[in-house]
Amino acid sequence: MDFRVAIATYKRPKGLGEKTLKTLSDNNIDKDIIDIFVNNQEEYDIYKPLYPEYNMIIGEVGMRQIRQFIVNYYEEGTKVFFMDDDIISFKKKNDNKLIN
């Protein structure tokens, strides 16, 4: 794959696994391209034991700040798919219908 998946998360350690990470796994997205961004060391210490196989990065506190941190984290030209931590499915528009 020639892109990265960036997930910003805060205070949803179990929800992240039950929702976004499950959705990515169900859609055969390789764990090696997924980067999980947490806000601080305390969050890192909670999340990392739950998801040791994922790349985890300590960013900054605040939604605007963490999103800007993520943009600056990657080298220019890197294709990044940004996701929230509570995604339960992907849908595609086919004509006027949404399909899974």
C-alpha positions as semicolon CSV with decimal commas, in nm:
position;residue;x (nm);y (nm);z (nm)
1;M;0,000;0,000;0,000
2;D;0,122;0,346;-0,072
3;F;-0,073;0,533;0,192
4;R;-0,108;0,561;0,569
5;V;-0,417;0,553;0,789
6;A;-0,407;0,815;1,067
7;I;-0,646;0,779;1,359
8;A;-0,676;1,050;1,623
9;T;-0,820;0,916;1,947
10;Y;-0,888;1,043;2,296
11;K;-1,040;0,864;2,593
12;R;-1,191;0,582;2,386
13;P;-0,945;0,297;2,423
14;K;-1,200;0,016;2,402
15;G;-1,420;0,194;2,151
16;L;-1,126;0,236;1,915
17;G;-1,079;-0,141;1,901
18;E;-1,448;-0,223;1,884
19;K;-1,519;0,031;1,611
20;T;-1,248;0,180;1,390
21;L;-0,982;-0,091;1,427
22;K;-1,244;-0,365;1,382
23;T;-1,380;-0,188;1,074
24;L;-1,032;-0,162;0,925
25;S;-0,958;-0,526;1,004
26;D;-1,292;-0,637;0,854
27;N;-1,189;-0,455;0,535
28;N;-0,845;-0,621;0,527
29;I;-0,645;-0,306;0,599
30;D;-0,294;-0,403;0,710
31;K;-0,202;-0,298;1,065
32;D;0,140;-0,192;0,937
33;I;-0,003;0,116;0,764
34;I;-0,215;0,232;1,061
35;D;-0,088;0,509;1,289
36;I;-0,276;0,583;1,612
37;F;-0,229;0,933;1,752
38;V;-0,290;0,989;2,121
39;N;-0,274;1,319;2,308
40;N;-0,021;1,253;2,584
41;Q;0,188;0,995;2,769
42;E;-0,100;0,902;2,998
43;E;-0,318;0,809;2,700
44;Y;-0,026;0,624;2,540
45;D;0,015;0,417;2,857
46;I;-0,352;0,318;2,839
47;Y;-0,372;0,244;2,465
48;K;-0,037;0,079;2,390
49;P;-0,095;-0,234;2,604
50;L;-0,433;-0,282;2,433
51;Y;-0,292;-0,241;2,080
52;P;0,078;-0,327;2,095
53;E;0,094;-0,427;1,729
54;Y;-0,001;-0,078;1,606
55;N;0,225;0,221;1,554
56;M;0,132;0,470;1,826
57;I;0,241;0,832;1,834
58;I;0,207;1,089;2,111
59;G;0,077;1,410;1,960
60;E;-0,076;1,715;2,123
61;V;-0,381;1,788;2,338
62;G;-0,690;1,926;2,161
63;M;-0,870;1,827;1,841
64;R;-0,736;2,116;1,633
65;Q;-0,385;2,067;1,771
66;I;-0,373;1,690;1,716
67;R;-0,504;1,722;1,360
68;Q;-0,237;1,982;1,279
69;F;0,023;1,761;1,447
70;I;-0,083;1,470;1,225
71;V;-0,059;1,681;0,909
72;N;0,292;1,791;1,008
73;Y;0,396;1,439;1,117
74;Y;0,406;1,293;0,766
75;E;0,653;1,383;0,496
76;E;0,520;1,602;0,220
77;G;0,363;1,391;-0,052
78;T;0,258;1,107;0,181
79;K;-0,096;0,994;0,112
80;V;-0,287;0,986;0,440
81;F;-0,641;0,867;0,507
82;F;-0,764;1,043;0,821
83;M;-1,012;0,861;1,044
84;D;-1,194;0,918;1,370
85;D;-1,189;0,659;1,648
86;D;-1,559;0,568;1,624
87;I;-1,606;0,446;1,264
88;I;-1,830;0,139;1,233
89;S;-1,849;0,091;0,856
90;F;-1,748;0,211;0,512
91;K;-2,013;0,292;0,256
92;K;-1,981;0,351;-0,114
93;K;-2,226;0,540;-0,332
94;N;-2,347;0,333;-0,625
95;D;-2,581;0,538;-0,840
96;N;-2,811;0,686;-0,572
97;K;-2,768;0,401;-0,322
98;L;-2,521;0,363;-0,039
99;I;-2,379;0,013;-0,010
100;N;-2,140;-0,142;0,240
